[in-house]
Coordinates of C-alpha atoms in Angstrom, one line a residue:
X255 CA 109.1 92.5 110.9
X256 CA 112.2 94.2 112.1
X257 CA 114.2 91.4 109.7
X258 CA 112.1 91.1 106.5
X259 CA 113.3 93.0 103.2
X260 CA 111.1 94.1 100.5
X261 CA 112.8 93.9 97.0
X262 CA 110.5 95.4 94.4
X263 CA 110.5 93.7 90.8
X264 CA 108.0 95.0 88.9
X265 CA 109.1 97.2 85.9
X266 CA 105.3 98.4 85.6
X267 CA 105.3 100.0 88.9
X268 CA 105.6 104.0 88.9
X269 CA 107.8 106.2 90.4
X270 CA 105.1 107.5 93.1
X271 CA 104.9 104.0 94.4
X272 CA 108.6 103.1 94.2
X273 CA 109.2 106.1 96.2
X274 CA 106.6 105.7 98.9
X275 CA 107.6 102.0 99.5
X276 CA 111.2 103.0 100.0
X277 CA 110.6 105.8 102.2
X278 CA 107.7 103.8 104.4
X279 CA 110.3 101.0 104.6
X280 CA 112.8 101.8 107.0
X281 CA 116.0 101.2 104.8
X282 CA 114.1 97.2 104.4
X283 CA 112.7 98.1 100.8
X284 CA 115.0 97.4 98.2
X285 CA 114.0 98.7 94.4
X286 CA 115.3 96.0 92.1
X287 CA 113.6 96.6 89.0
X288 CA 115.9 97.7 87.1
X289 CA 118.5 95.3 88.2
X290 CA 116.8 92.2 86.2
X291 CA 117.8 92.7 82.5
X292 CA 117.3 89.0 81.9
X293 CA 115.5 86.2 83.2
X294 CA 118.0 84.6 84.6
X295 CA 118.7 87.8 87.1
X296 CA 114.8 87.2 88.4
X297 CA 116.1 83.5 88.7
X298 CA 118.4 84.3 91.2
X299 CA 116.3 87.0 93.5
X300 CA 113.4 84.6 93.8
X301 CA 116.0 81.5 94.6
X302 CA 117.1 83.9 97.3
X303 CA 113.7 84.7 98.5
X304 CA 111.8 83.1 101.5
X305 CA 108.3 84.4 99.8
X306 CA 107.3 85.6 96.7
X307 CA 103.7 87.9 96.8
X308 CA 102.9 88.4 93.1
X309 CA 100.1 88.6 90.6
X310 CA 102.3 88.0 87.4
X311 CA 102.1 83.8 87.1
X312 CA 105.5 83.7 85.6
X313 CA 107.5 84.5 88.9
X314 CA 105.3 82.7 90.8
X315 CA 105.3 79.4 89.0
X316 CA 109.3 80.1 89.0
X317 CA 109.3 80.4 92.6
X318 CA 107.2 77.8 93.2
X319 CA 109.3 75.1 91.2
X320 CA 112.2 76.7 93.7
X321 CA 109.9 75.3 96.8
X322 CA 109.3 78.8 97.9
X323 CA 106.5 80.0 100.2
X324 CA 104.4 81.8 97.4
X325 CA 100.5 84.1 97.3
X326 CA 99.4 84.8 93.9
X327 CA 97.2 87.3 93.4
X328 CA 94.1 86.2 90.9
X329 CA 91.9 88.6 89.2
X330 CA 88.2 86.7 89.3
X331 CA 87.7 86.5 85.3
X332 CA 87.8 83.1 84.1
X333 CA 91.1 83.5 81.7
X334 CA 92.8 85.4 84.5
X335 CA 91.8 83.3 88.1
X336 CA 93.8 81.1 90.4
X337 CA 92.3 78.0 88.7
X338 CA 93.7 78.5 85.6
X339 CA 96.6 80.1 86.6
X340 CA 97.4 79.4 90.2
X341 CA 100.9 78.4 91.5
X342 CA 100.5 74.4 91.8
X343 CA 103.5 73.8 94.9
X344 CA 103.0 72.4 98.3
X345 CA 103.9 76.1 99.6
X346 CA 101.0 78.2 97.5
X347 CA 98.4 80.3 98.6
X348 CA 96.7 81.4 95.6
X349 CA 93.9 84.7 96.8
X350 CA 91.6 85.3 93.9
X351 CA 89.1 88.8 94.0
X352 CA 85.4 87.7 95.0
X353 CA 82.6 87.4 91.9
X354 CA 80.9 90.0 94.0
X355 CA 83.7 92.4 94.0
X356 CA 84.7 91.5 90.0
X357 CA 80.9 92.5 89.2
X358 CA 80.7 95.5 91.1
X359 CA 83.9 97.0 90.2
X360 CA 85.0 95.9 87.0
X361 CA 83.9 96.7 83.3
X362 CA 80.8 94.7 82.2
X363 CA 82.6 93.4 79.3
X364 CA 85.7 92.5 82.6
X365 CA 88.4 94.5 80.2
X366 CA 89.0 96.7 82.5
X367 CA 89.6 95.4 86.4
X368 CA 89.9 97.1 89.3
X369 CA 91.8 94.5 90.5
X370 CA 93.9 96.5 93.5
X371 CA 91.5 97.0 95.8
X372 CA 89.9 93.3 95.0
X373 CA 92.0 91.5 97.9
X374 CA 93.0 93.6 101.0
X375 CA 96.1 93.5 102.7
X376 CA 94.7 92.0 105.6
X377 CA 94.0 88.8 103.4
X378 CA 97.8 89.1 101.8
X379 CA 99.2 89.1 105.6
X380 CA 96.9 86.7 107.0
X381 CA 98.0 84.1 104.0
X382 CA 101.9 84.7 105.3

């Protein structure tokens, strides 16, 4: 959408995909990660947000408390899915990877999940 901005948070995110967003984005993908040394920073770019796409629960539960449209992203594990963890507000979708998907990609013991390719980005833009 010609007036939607991407701001990137994420300080785990590599340089490879920090650079591909930007350049794919037409001058509308902003990387902010290094611009939140504290918590309160974050604070202010979600309360400035419309939506908030994340699979870390603390900025979505932040945003969420903010009445902000949020998705969550939900790994299917029970210590790590959107039943335990999902954003509780009027405005949240909460997209969990399927069982099938979990048991065919992940490590048997679930340590390792291959959680990325678990909810497409058809799913993400069909929940907006």
């Amino acid at each position: 959408h010609p007036d939607m901005e991407i701001i990137l948070t994420a300080k785990e995110m590599t340089d490879e995909f920090v650079s591909s967003c930007v350049k794919s984005g037409n001058g509308r993908v902003i990387d902010a990660s290094g611009r939140s040394k504290r918590l309160r920073d974050l604070i202010q770019m979600i309360s400035c947000a419309e939506l908030l796409i994340a699979g870390s629960t603390g900025p979505l539960h932040i945003a969420s408390a903010l009445g902000k449209r949020t998705i969550g992203l939900y790994c299917h594990r029970n210590m790590n899915c959107a039943k335990h963890w999902g954003a509780l507000g009027p405005l949240a979708v909460n997209l969990e990877v399927s069982k099938a998907y979990c048991d065919t990609n992940c490590s048997g013991d679930k340590e390792n999940c291959d959680f990325e390719e678990g909810i497409s980005i058809q799913s993400v833009l069909d929940s907006i």
